[in-house]
DNA sequence: TACCCCATGTAATCAGTTACATGATTAT
DNA sequence: ATAATCATGTAACTGATTACATGGGGTA
């Protein structure tokens, strides 16, 4: 029972339950907006993990509320399991980018197709950056009392900005249009930050 | 048979087979170094997908060579399947970052633990940046004839540099040490690129 | 000859995704 | 009354990870 090994998804749910009892639905919404961009989890997973953790005693289900809402609360055992999880090094980042696969195999993809994919992908990231900027604008006053959420938001901003900068450096074979005038960086030597 | 739907992993293998027959082992090595950073795939998957694609006629196995090496060659059917895959928009990027999960849940993690995780994670990315820089230094002459691989490499460089820049902006509660003197960017208004 | 790496594969498990079924509540 | 949304859950599947089994071939 004490050897229930948490995966990071389950641990994240326990993490949010530190702030008080939440229903599966609550957690779906919360996780989606707070960590969804770098740790996706689906509604199915949430209910599955909650059921498993309840069976293992890490959380307890409360009374069913209005719309069958069933809040789960963290137990001392759950707290301990979370601490055990937190005591381990977080695993390595993994990226899954079908678009970069396109680029890597670009030699074997019709140019028009590749260029269209570039445009679509750039548009996605422009939209995502705008979204982050909007959130950041409304939440700039957080500062001191929300450093954790703010840090992840700032990561998102930096990430999207980086991608758009990278798009601007693509050669015409890939982008379909001339690169913006930026340090061309194909003239040898290790790359250096422009920041 | 013609309706064999490729997943991106299988498609990537077909992509590399455009350059000539390769064995499973070859593909494990090639994919690991060429796309491994943004599209991980394991040896098991490679052999599984090769077997499935061979059964579907997308590739054909050649004679077994020295150490039981068995080269697979692309067939016209496989080429067509690849083209069909390439004609679709690539799916969205997904990030899986346990470390950011740590940061997001930082409020509930002992500070010393969080700071240690930050140090370890930063070290990882410093090492990764150095690796990319080394590759870039040896391959700077590619330029025109390897634009695709170069673009992915330059993505890696930009990504790692972005992360290290982000680390420098972390507040002491998270990093354990004072942030570097950079545009503090917590003073309101949407973030702007510093590039 | 002994050992290590090359190379192919299988088995078992876990995690993640999609689709669907069901019923309660609120809004129109 | 009807539709939309809230909320919980199940089923089926696909993909990814880990571990292991097996044997060839080169090297010390």
mmCIF file with all atom_site columns, N, CA, C and O in Angstrom, chain B residues 7-57:
data_model
loop_
_atom_site.group_PDB
_atom_site.id
_atom_site.type_symbol
_atom_site.label_atom_id
_atom_site.label_alt_id
_atom_site.label_comp_id
_atom_site.label_asym_id
_atom_site.label_entity_id
_atom_site.label_seq_id
_atom_site.pdbx_PDB_ins_code
_atom_site.Cartn_x
_atom_site.Cartn_y
_atom_site.Cartn_z
_atom_site.occupancy
_atom_site.B_iso_or_equiv
_atom_site.pdbx_formal_charge
_atom_site.auth_seq_id
_atom_site.auth_comp_id
_atom_site.auth_asym_id
_atom_site.auth_atom_id
_atom_site.pdbx_PDB_model_num
ATOM 1   N N  . UNK B 1 7  ? 1.580  5.833  -38.983 1.00 0.00 ? 7  UNK B N  1
ATOM 2   C CA . UNK B 1 7  ? 1.789  6.775  -37.901 1.00 0.00 ? 7  UNK B CA 1
ATOM 3   C C  . UNK B 1 7  ? 3.111  7.497  -38.184 1.00 0.00 ? 7  UNK B C  1
ATOM 4   O O  . UNK B 1 7  ? 3.883  7.086  -39.047 1.00 0.00 ? 7  UNK B O  1
ATOM 5   N N  . UNK B 1 8  ? 3.347  8.562  -37.450 1.00 0.00 ? 8  UNK B N  1
ATOM 6   C CA . UNK B 1 8  ? 4.518  9.384  -37.747 1.00 0.00 ? 8  UNK B CA 1
ATOM 7   C C  . UNK B 1 8  ? 5.815  8.612  -37.556 1.00 0.00 ? 8  UNK B C  1
ATOM 8   O O  . UNK B 1 8  ? 6.796  8.840  -38.265 1.00 0.00 ? 8  UNK B O  1
ATOM 9   N N  . UNK B 1 9  ? 5.802  7.700  -36.609 1.00 0.00 ? 9  UNK B N  1
ATOM 10  C CA . UNK B 1 9  ? 7.008  6.915  -36.355 1.00 0.00 ? 9  UNK B CA 1
ATOM 11  C C  . UNK B 1 9  ? 7.344  6.041  -37.573 1.00 0.00 ? 9  UNK B C  1
ATOM 12  O O  . UNK B 1 9  ? 8.481  6.029  -38.044 1.00 0.00 ? 9  UNK B O  1
ATOM 13  N N  . UNK B 1 10 ? 6.344  5.330  -38.073 1.00 0.00 ? 10 UNK B N  1
ATOM 14  C CA . UNK B 1 10 ? 6.561  4.505  -39.259 1.00 0.00 ? 10 UNK B CA 1
ATOM 15  C C  . UNK B 1 10 ? 6.958  5.378  -40.444 1.00 0.00 ? 10 UNK B C  1
ATOM 16  O O  . UNK B 1 10 ? 7.854  5.041  -41.215 1.00 0.00 ? 10 UNK B O  1
ATOM 17  N N  . UNK B 1 11 ? 6.298  6.513  -40.560 1.00 0.00 ? 11 UNK B N  1
ATOM 18  C CA . UNK B 1 11 ? 6.595  7.408  -41.677 1.00 0.00 ? 11 UNK B CA 1
ATOM 19  C C  . UNK B 1 11 ? 8.049  7.868  -41.629 1.00 0.00 ? 11 UNK B C  1
ATOM 20  O O  . UNK B 1 11 ? 8.718  7.968  -42.664 1.00 0.00 ? 11 UNK B O  1
ATOM 21  N N  . UNK B 1 12 ? 8.550  8.127  -40.453 1.00 0.00 ? 12 UNK B N  1
ATOM 22  C CA . UNK B 1 12 ? 9.930  8.587  -40.354 1.00 0.00 ? 12 UNK B CA 1
ATOM 23  C C  . UNK B 1 12 ? 10.891 7.505  -40.850 1.00 0.00 ? 12 UNK B C  1
ATOM 24  O O  . UNK B 1 12 ? 11.882 7.797  -41.505 1.00 0.00 ? 12 UNK B O  1
ATOM 25  N N  . UNK B 1 13 ? 10.546 6.255  -40.551 1.00 0.00 ? 13 UNK B N  1
ATOM 26  C CA . UNK B 1 13 ? 11.397 5.166  -41.034 1.00 0.00 ? 13 UNK B CA 1
ATOM 27  C C  . UNK B 1 13 ? 11.373 5.125  -42.558 1.00 0.00 ? 13 UNK B C  1
ATOM 28  O O  . UNK B 1 13 ? 12.411 5.005  -43.211 1.00 0.00 ? 13 UNK B O  1
ATOM 29  N N  . UNK B 1 14 ? 10.183 5.245  -43.118 1.00 0.00 ? 14 UNK B N  1
ATOM 30  C CA . UNK B 1 14 ? 10.083 5.263  -44.581 1.00 0.00 ? 14 UNK B CA 1
ATOM 31  C C  . UNK B 1 14 ? 10.892 6.434  -45.143 1.00 0.00 ? 14 UNK B C  1
ATOM 32  O O  . UNK B 1 14 ? 11.541 6.309  -46.178 1.00 0.00 ? 14 UNK B O  1
ATOM 33  N N  . UNK B 1 15 ? 10.825 7.536  -44.438 1.00 0.00 ? 15 UNK B N  1
ATOM 34  C CA . UNK B 1 15 ? 11.583 8.708  -44.877 1.00 0.00 ? 15 UNK B CA 1
ATOM 35  C C  . UNK B 1 15 ? 13.058 8.381  -45.021 1.00 0.00 ? 15 UNK B C  1
ATOM 36  O O  . UNK B 1 15 ? 13.661 8.639  -46.078 1.00 0.00 ? 15 UNK B O  1
ATOM 37  N N  . UNK B 1 16 ? 13.616 7.776  -44.003 1.00 0.00 ? 16 UNK B N  1
ATOM 38  C CA . UNK B 1 16 ? 15.044 7.478  -44.072 1.00 0.00 ? 16 UNK B CA 1
ATOM 39  C C  . UNK B 1 16 ? 15.350 6.387  -45.083 1.00 0.00 ? 16 UNK B C  1
ATOM 40  O O  . UNK B 1 16 ? 16.435 6.347  -45.642 1.00 0.00 ? 16 UNK B O  1
ATOM 41  N N  . UNK B 1 17 ? 14.386 5.526  -45.348 1.00 0.00 ? 17 UNK B N  1
ATOM 42  C CA . UNK B 1 17 ? 14.606 4.477  -46.349 1.00 0.00 ? 17 UNK B CA 1
ATOM 43  C C  . UNK B 1 17 ? 14.639 5.044  -47.777 1.00 0.00 ? 17 UNK B C  1
ATOM 44  O O  . UNK B 1 17 ? 15.049 4.347  -48.700 1.00 0.00 ? 17 UNK B O  1
ATOM 45  N N  . UNK B 1 18 ? 14.216 6.306  -47.927 1.00 0.00 ? 18 UNK B N  1
ATOM 46  C CA . UNK B 1 18 ? 14.351 6.943  -49.228 1.00 0.00 ? 18 UNK B CA 1
ATOM 47  C C  . UNK B 1 18 ? 15.811 7.044  -49.661 1.00 0.00 ? 18 UNK B C  1
ATOM 48  O O  . UNK B 1 18 ? 16.109 7.150  -50.840 1.00 0.00 ? 18 UNK B O  1
ATOM 49  N N  . UNK B 1 19 ? 16.696 7.011  -48.685 1.00 0.00 ? 19 UNK B N  1
ATOM 50  C CA . UNK B 1 19 ? 18.110 7.163  -49.026 1.00 0.00 ? 19 UNK B CA 1
ATOM 51  C C  . UNK B 1 19 ? 18.798 5.843  -49.351 1.00 0.00 ? 19 UNK B C  1
ATOM 52  O O  . UNK B 1 19 ? 20.003 5.820  -49.582 1.00 0.00 ? 19 UNK B O  1
ATOM 53  N N  . UNK B 1 20 ? 18.019 4.769  -49.346 1.00 0.00 ? 20 UNK B N  1
ATOM 54  C CA . UNK B 1 20 ? 18.586 3.468  -49.662 1.00 0.00 ? 20 UNK B CA 1
ATOM 55  C C  . UNK B 1 20 ? 18.213 2.450  -48.608 1.00 0.00 ? 20 UNK B C  1
ATOM 56  O O  . UNK B 1 20 ? 17.696 2.805  -47.557 1.00 0.00 ? 20 UNK B O  1
ATOM 57  N N  . UNK B 1 21 ? 18.462 1.164  -48.894 1.00 0.00 ? 21 UNK B N  1
ATOM 58  C CA . UNK B 1 21 ? 18.112 0.103  -47.948 1.00 0.00 ? 21 UNK B CA 1
ATOM 59  C C  . UNK B 1 21 ? 18.866 0.256  -46.639 1.00 0.00 ? 21 UNK B C  1
ATOM 60  O O  . UNK B 1 21 ? 20.035 0.643  -46.632 1.00 0.00 ? 21 UNK B O  1
ATOM 61  N N  . UNK B 1 22 ? 18.185 -0.012 -45.567 1.00 0.00 ? 22 UNK B N  1
ATOM 62  C CA . UNK B 1 22 ? 18.770 0.082  -44.227 1.00 0.00 ? 22 UNK B CA 1
ATOM 63  C C  . UNK B 1 22 ? 18.249 -1.066 -43.376 1.00 0.00 ? 22 UNK B C  1
ATOM 64  O O  . UNK B 1 22 ? 17.117 -1.530 -43.568 1.00 0.00 ? 22 UNK B O  1
ATOM 65  N N  . UNK B 1 23 ? 19.038 -1.490 -42.438 1.00 0.00 ? 23 UNK B N  1
ATOM 66  C CA . UNK B 1 23 ? 18.580 -2.512 -41.500 1.00 0.00 ? 23 UNK B CA 1
ATOM 67  C C  . UNK B 1 23 ? 17.909 -1.840 -40.309 1.00 0.00 ? 23 UNK B C  1
ATOM 68  O O  . UNK B 1 23 ? 18.020 -0.624 -40.116 1.00 0.00 ? 23 UNK B O  1
ATOM 69  N N  . UNK B 1 24 ? 17.235 -2.637 -39.515 1.00 0.00 ? 24 UNK B N  1
ATOM 70  C CA . UNK B 1 24 ? 16.598 -2.114 -38.310 1.00 0.00 ? 24 UNK B CA 1
ATOM 71  C C  . UNK B 1 24 ? 17.617 -1.406 -37.433 1.00 0.00 ? 24 UNK B C  1
ATOM 72  O O  . UNK B 1 24 ? 17.389 -0.303 -36.946 1.00 0.00 ? 24 UNK B O  1
ATOM 73  N N  . UNK B 1 25 ? 18.737 -2.048 -37.291 1.00 0.00 ? 25 UNK B N  1
ATOM 74  C CA . UNK B 1 25 ? 19.792 -1.473 -36.460 1.00 0.00 ? 25 UNK B CA 1
ATOM 75  C C  . UNK B 1 25 ? 20.235 -0.113 -36.999 1.00 0.00 ? 25 UNK B C  1
ATOM 76  O O  . UNK B 1 25 ? 20.363 0.864  -36.251 1.00 0.00 ? 25 UNK B O  1
ATOM 77  N N  . UNK B 1 26 ? 20.476 -0.071 -38.302 1.00 0.00 ? 26 UNK B N  1
ATOM 78  C CA . UNK B 1 26 ? 20.846 1.199  -38.935 1.00 0.00 ? 26 UNK B CA 1
ATOM 79  C C  . UNK B 1 26 ? 19.835 2.276  -38.575 1.00 0.00 ? 26 UNK B C  1
ATOM 80  O O  . UNK B 1 26 ? 20.202 3.390  -38.192 1.00 0.00 ? 26 UNK B O  1
ATOM 81  N N  . UNK B 1 27 ? 18.574 1.918  -38.704 1.00 0.00 ? 27 UNK B N  1
ATOM 82  C CA . UNK B 1 27 ? 17.524 2.918  -38.488 1.00 0.00 ? 27 UNK B CA 1
ATOM 83  C C  . UNK B 1 27 ? 17.458 3.358  -37.038 1.00 0.00 ? 27 UNK B C  1
ATOM 84  O O  . UNK B 1 27 ? 17.204 4.530  -36.747 1.00 0.00 ? 27 UNK B O  1
ATOM 85  N N  . UNK B 1 28 ? 17.690 2.430  -36.136 1.00 0.00 ? 28 UNK B N  1
ATOM 86  C CA . UNK B 1 28 ? 17.724 2.805  -34.727 1.00 0.00 ? 28 UNK B CA 1
ATOM 87  C C  . UNK B 1 28 ? 18.791 3.885  -34.523 1.00 0.00 ? 28 UNK B C  1
ATOM 88  O O  . UNK B 1 28 ? 18.547 4.922  -33.906 1.00 0.00 ? 28 UNK B O  1
ATOM 89  N N  . UNK B 1 29 ? 19.968 3.636  -35.076 1.00 0.00 ? 29 UNK B N  1
ATOM 90  C CA . UNK B 1 29 ? 21.078 4.572  -34.897 1.00 0.00 ? 29 UNK B CA 1
ATOM 91  C C  . UNK B 1 29 ? 20.791 5.904  -35.593 1.00 0.00 ? 29 UNK B C  1
ATOM 92  O O  . UNK B 1 29 ? 20.948 6.972  -35.014 1.00 0.00 ? 29 UNK B O  1
ATOM 93  N N  . UNK B 1 30 ? 20.352 5.811  -36.836 1.00 0.00 ? 30 UNK B N  1
ATOM 94  C CA . UNK B 1 30 ? 20.108 7.028  -37.621 1.00 0.00 ? 30 UNK B CA 1
ATOM 95  C C  . UNK B 1 30 ? 19.028 7.890  -36.989 1.00 0.00 ? 30 UNK B C  1
ATOM 96  O O  . UNK B 1 30 ? 19.206 9.094  -36.805 1.00 0.00 ? 30 UNK B O  1
ATOM 97  N N  . UNK B 1 31 ? 17.912 7.268  -36.647 1.00 0.00 ? 31 UNK B N  1
ATOM 98  C CA . UNK B 1 31 ? 16.816 8.068  -36.103 1.00 0.00 ? 31 UNK B CA 1
ATOM 99  C C  . UNK B 1 31 ? 17.205 8.648  -34.746 1.00 0.00 ? 31 UNK B C  1
ATOM 100 O O  . UNK B 1 31 ? 16.860 9.774  -34.429 1.00 0.00 ? 31 UNK B O  1
ATOM 101 N N  . UNK B 1 32 ? 17.934 7.871  -33.973 1.00 0.00 ? 32 UNK B N  1
ATOM 102 C CA . UNK B 1 32 ? 18.362 8.363  -32.677 1.00 0.00 ? 32 UNK B CA 1
ATOM 103 C C  . UNK B 1 32 ? 19.138 9.672  -32.828 1.00 0.00 ? 32 UNK B C  1
ATOM 104 O O  . UNK B 1 32 ? 18.887 10.647 -32.121 1.00 0.00 ? 32 UNK B O  1
ATOM 105 N N  . UNK B 1 33 ? 20.067 9.693  -33.773 1.00 0.00 ? 33 UNK B N  1
ATOM 106 C CA . UNK B 1 33 ? 20.894 10.902 -33.840 1.00 0.00 ? 33 UNK B CA 1
ATOM 107 C C  . UNK B 1 33 ? 20.283 12.016 -34.679 1.00 0.00 ? 33 UNK B C  1
ATOM 108 O O  . UNK B 1 33 ? 20.554 13.181 -34.439 1.00 0.00 ? 33 UNK B O  1
ATOM 109 N N  . UNK B 1 34 ? 19.444 11.659 -35.630 1.00 0.00 ? 34 UNK B N  1
ATOM 110 C CA . UNK B 1 34 ? 18.914 12.706 -36.502 1.00 0.00 ? 34 UNK B CA 1
ATOM 111 C C  . UNK B 1 34 ? 17.632 13.339 -35.956 1.00 0.00 ? 34 UNK B C  1
ATOM 112 O O  . UNK B 1 34 ? 17.411 14.526 -36.112 1.00 0.00 ? 34 UNK B O  1
ATOM 113 N N  . UNK B 1 35 ? 16.771 12.538 -35.388 1.00 0.00 ? 35 UNK B N  1
ATOM 114 C CA . UNK B 1 35 ? 15.492 13.075 -34.932 1.00 0.00 ? 35 UNK B CA 1
ATOM 115 C C  . UNK B 1 35 ? 15.190 12.741 -33.482 1.00 0.00 ? 35 UNK B C  1
ATOM 116 O O  . UNK B 1 35 ? 14.143 13.113 -32.950 1.00 0.00 ? 35 UNK B O  1
ATOM 117 N N  . UNK B 1 36 ? 16.120 12.044 -32.838 1.00 0.00 ? 36 UNK B N  1
ATOM 118 C CA . UNK B 1 36 ? 15.880 11.554 -31.484 1.00 0.00 ? 36 UNK B CA 1
ATOM 119 C C  . UNK B 1 36 ? 15.513 12.632 -30.481 1.00 0.00 ? 36 UNK B C  1
ATOM 120 O O  . UNK B 1 36 ? 14.789 12.357 -29.523 1.00 0.00 ? 36 UNK B O  1
ATOM 121 N N  . UNK B 1 37 ? 15.989 13.839 -30.688 1.00 0.00 ? 37 UNK B N  1
ATOM 122 C CA . UNK B 1 37 ? 15.735 14.895 -29.713 1.00 0.00 ? 37 UNK B CA 1
ATOM 123 C C  . UNK B 1 37 ? 14.304 15.425 -29.772 1.00 0.00 ? 37 UNK B C  1
ATOM 124 O O  . UNK B 1 37 ? 13.844 16.042 -28.831 1.00 0.00 ? 37 UNK B O  1
ATOM 125 N N  . UNK B 1 38 ? 13.654 15.230 -30.896 1.00 0.00 ? 38 UNK B N  1
ATOM 126 C CA . UNK B 1 38 ? 12.290 15.749 -30.978 1.00 0.00 ? 38 UNK B CA 1
ATOM 127 C C  . UNK B 1 38 ? 11.285 14.702 -31.472 1.00 0.00 ? 38 UNK B C  1
ATOM 128 O O  . UNK B 1 38 ? 10.115 14.985 -31.675 1.00 0.00 ? 38 UNK B O  1
ATOM 129 N N  . UNK B 1 39 ? 11.775 13.489 -31.637 1.00 0.00 ? 39 UNK B N  1
ATOM 130 C CA . UNK B 1 39 ? 10.872 12.389 -31.974 1.00 0.00 ? 39 UNK B CA 1
ATOM 131 C C  . UNK B 1 39 ? 11.503 11.080 -31.536 1.00 0.00 ? 39 UNK B C  1
ATOM 132 O O  . UNK B 1 39 ? 12.081 10.352 -32.341 1.00 0.00 ? 39 UNK B O  1
ATOM 133 N N  . UNK B 1 40 ? 11.348 10.806 -30.245 1.00 0.00 ? 40 UNK B N  1
ATOM 134 C CA . UNK B 1 40 ? 12.020 9.623  -29.731 1.00 0.00 ? 40 UNK B CA 1
ATOM 135 C C  . UNK B 1 40 ? 11.347 8.377  -30.247 1.00 0.00 ? 40 UNK B C  1
ATOM 136 O O  . UNK B 1 40 ? 10.123 8.319  -30.379 1.00 0.00 ? 40 UNK B O  1
ATOM 137 N N  . UNK B 1 41 ? 12.145 7.379  -30.573 1.00 0.00 ? 41 UNK B N  1
ATOM 138 C CA . UNK B 1 41 ? 11.566 6.082  -30.832 1.00 0.00 ? 41 UNK B CA 1
ATOM 139 C C  . UNK B 1 41 ? 12.553 5.017  -30.418 1.00 0.00 ? 41 UNK B C  1
ATOM 140 O O  . UNK B 1 41 ? 13.755 5.201  -30.503 1.00 0.00 ? 41 UNK B O  1
ATOM 141 N N  . UNK B 1 42 ? 12.002 3.927  -29.934 1.00 0.00 ? 42 UNK B N  1
ATOM 142 C CA . UNK B 1 42 ? 12.861 2.900  -29.358 1.00 0.00 ? 42 UNK B CA 1
ATOM 143 C C  . UNK B 1 42 ? 13.120 1.805  -30.375 1.00 0.00 ? 42 UNK B C  1
ATOM 144 O O  . UNK B 1 42 ? 12.411 1.664  -31.377 1.00 0.00 ? 42 UNK B O  1
ATOM 145 N N  . UNK B 1 43 ? 14.135 1.021  -30.053 1.00 0.00 ? 43 UNK B N  1
ATOM 146 C CA . UNK B 1 43 ? 14.509 -0.120 -30.879 1.00 0.00 ? 43 UNK B CA 1
ATOM 147 C C  . UNK B 1 43 ? 13.310 -1.050 -31.079 1.00 0.00 ? 43 UNK B C  1
ATOM 148 O O  . UNK B 1 43 ? 13.041 -1.489 -32.190 1.00 0.00 ? 43 UNK B O  1
ATOM 149 N N  . UNK B 1 44 ? 12.553 -1.282 -30.016 1.00 0.00 ? 44 UNK B N  1
ATOM 150 C CA . UNK B 1 44 ? 11.387 -2.157 -30.132 1.00 0.00 ? 44 UNK B CA 1
ATOM 151 C C  . UNK B 1 44 ? 10.406 -1.648 -31.182 1.00 0.00 ? 44 UNK B C  1
ATOM 152 O O  . UNK B 1 44 ? 9.875  -2.414 -31.978 1.00 0.00 ? 44 UNK B O  1
ATOM 153 N N  . UNK B 1 45 ? 10.166 -0.354 -31.123 1.00 0.00 ? 45 UNK B N  1
ATOM 154 C CA . UNK B 1 45 ? 9.221  0.217  -32.082 1.00 0.00 ? 45 UNK B CA 1
ATOM 155 C C  . UNK B 1 45 ? 9.722  0.054  -33.505 1.00 0.00 ? 45 UNK B C  1
ATOM 156 O O  . UNK B 1 45 ? 8.962  -0.241 -34.420 1.00 0.00 ? 45 UNK B O  1
ATOM 157 N N  . UNK B 1 46 ? 11.008 0.273  -33.686 1.00 0.00 ? 46 UNK B N  1
ATOM 158 C CA . UNK B 1 46 ? 11.571 0.184  -35.029 1.00 0.00 ? 46 UNK B CA 1
ATOM 159 C C  . UNK B 1 46 ? 11.330 -1.198 -35.620 1.00 0.00 ? 46 UNK B C  1
ATOM 160 O O  . UNK B 1 46 ? 10.799 -1.333 -36.728 1.00 0.00 ? 46 UNK B O  1
ATOM 161 N N  . UNK B 1 47 ? 11.691 -2.233 -34.861 1.00 0.00 ? 47 UNK B N  1
ATOM 162 C CA . UNK B 1 47 ? 11.508 -3.587 -35.393 1.00 0.00 ? 47 UNK B CA 1
ATOM 163 C C  . UNK B 1 47 ? 10.036 -3.917 -35.582 1.00 0.00 ? 47 UNK B C  1
ATOM 164 O O  . UNK B 1 47 ? 9.644  -4.574 -36.543 1.00 0.00 ? 47 UNK B O  1
ATOM 165 N N  . UNK B 1 48 ? 9.225  -3.451 -34.676 1.00 0.00 ? 48 UNK B N  1
ATOM 166 C CA . UNK B 1 48 ? 7.797  -3.715 -34.803 1.00 0.00 ? 48 UNK B CA 1
ATOM 167 C C  . UNK B 1 48 ? 7.216  -3.059 -36.056 1.00 0.00 ? 48 UNK B C  1
ATOM 168 O O  . UNK B 1 48 ? 6.496  -3.690 -36.825 1.00 0.00 ? 48 UNK B O  1
ATOM 169 N N  . UNK B 1 49 ? 7.574  -1.798 -36.262 1.00 0.00 ? 49 UNK B N  1
ATOM 170 C CA . UNK B 1 49 ? 7.028  -1.090 -37.418 1.00 0.00 ? 49 UNK B CA 1
ATOM 171 C C  . UNK B 1 49 ? 7.574  -1.656 -38.726 1.00 0.00 ? 49 UNK B C  1
ATOM 172 O O  . UNK B 1 49 ? 6.849  -1.744 -39.721 1.00 0.00 ? 49 UNK B O  1
ATOM 173 N N  . UNK B 1 50 ? 8.842  -2.045 -38.701 1.00 0.00 ? 50 UNK B N  1
ATOM 174 C CA . UNK B 1 50 ? 9.414  -2.639 -39.911 1.00 0.00 ? 50 UNK B CA 1
ATOM 175 C C  . UNK B 1 50 ? 8.678  -3.921 -40.265 1.00 0.00 ? 50 UNK B C  1
ATOM 176 O O  . UNK B 1 50 ? 8.323  -4.146 -41.429 1.00 0.00 ? 50 UNK B O  1
ATOM 177 N N  . UNK B 1 51 ? 8.431  -4.745 -39.267 1.00 0.00 ? 51 UNK B N  1
ATOM 178 C CA . UNK B 1 51 ? 7.727  -6.006 -39.521 1.00 0.00 ? 51 UNK B CA 1
ATOM 179 C C  . UNK B 1 51 ? 6.333  -5.734 -40.084 1.00 0.00 ? 51 UNK B C  1
ATOM 180 O O  . UNK B 1 51 ? 5.909  -6.360 -41.063 1.00 0.00 ? 51 UNK B O  1
ATOM 181 N N  . UNK B 1 52 ? 5.645  -4.765 -39.479 1.00 0.00 ? 52 UNK B N  1
ATOM 182 C CA . UNK B 1 52 ? 4.290  -4.456 -39.936 1.00 0.00 ? 52 UNK B CA 1
ATOM 183 C C  . UNK B 1 52 ? 4.296  -3.896 -41.356 1.00 0.00 ? 52 UNK B C  1
ATOM 184 O O  . UNK B 1 52 ? 3.464  -4.257 -42.183 1.00 0.00 ? 52 UNK B O  1
ATOM 185 N N  . UNK B 1 53 ? 5.266  -3.031 -41.625 1.00 0.00 ? 53 UNK B N  1
ATOM 186 C CA . UNK B 1 53 ? 5.309  -2.425 -42.957 1.00 0.00 ? 53 UNK B CA 1
ATOM 187 C C  . UNK B 1 53 ? 5.720  -3.440 -44.011 1.00 0.00 ? 53 UNK B C  1
ATOM 188 O O  . UNK B 1 53 ? 5.260  -3.385 -45.153 1.00 0.00 ? 53 UNK B O  1
ATOM 189 N N  . UNK B 1 54 ? 6.584  -4.367 -43.627 1.00 0.00 ? 54 UNK B N  1
ATOM 190 C CA . UNK B 1 54 ? 6.975  -5.409 -44.569 1.00 0.00 ? 54 UNK B CA 1
ATOM 191 C C  . UNK B 1 54 ? 5.759  -6.284 -44.892 1.00 0.00 ? 54 UNK B C  1
ATOM 192 O O  . UNK B 1 54 ? 5.511  -6.628 -46.044 1.00 0.00 ? 54 UNK B O  1
ATOM 193 N N  . UNK B 1 55 ? 4.982  -6.603 -43.872 1.00 0.00 ? 55 UNK B N  1
ATOM 194 C CA . UNK B 1 55 ? 3.784  -7.423 -44.074 1.00 0.00 ? 55 UNK B CA 1
ATOM 195 C C  . UNK B 1 55 ? 2.791  -6.708 -44.980 1.00 0.00 ? 55 UNK B C  1
ATOM 196 O O  . UNK B 1 55 ? 2.075  -7.339 -45.747 1.00 0.00 ? 55 UNK B O  1
ATOM 197 N N  . UNK B 1 56 ? 2.773  -5.381 -44.904 1.00 0.00 ? 56 UNK B N  1
ATOM 198 C CA . UNK B 1 56 ? 1.831  -4.612 -45.714 1.00 0.00 ? 56 UNK B CA 1
ATOM 199 C C  . UNK B 1 56 ? 2.409  -4.263 -47.082 1.00 0.00 ? 56 UNK B C  1
ATOM 200 O O  . UNK B 1 56 ? 1.745  -3.622 -47.898 1.00 0.00 ? 56 UNK B O  1
ATOM 201 N N  . UNK B 1 57 ? 3.647  -4.656 -47.321 1.00 0.00 ? 57 UNK B N  1
ATOM 202 C CA . UNK B 1 57 ? 4.237  -4.440 -48.638 1.00 0.00 ? 57 UNK B CA 1
ATOM 203 C C  . UNK B 1 57 ? 4.821  -3.056 -48.864 1.00 0.00 ? 57 UNK B C  1
ATOM 204 O O  . UNK B 1 57 ? 5.159  -2.690 -49.986 1.00 0.00 ? 57 UNK B O  1
#
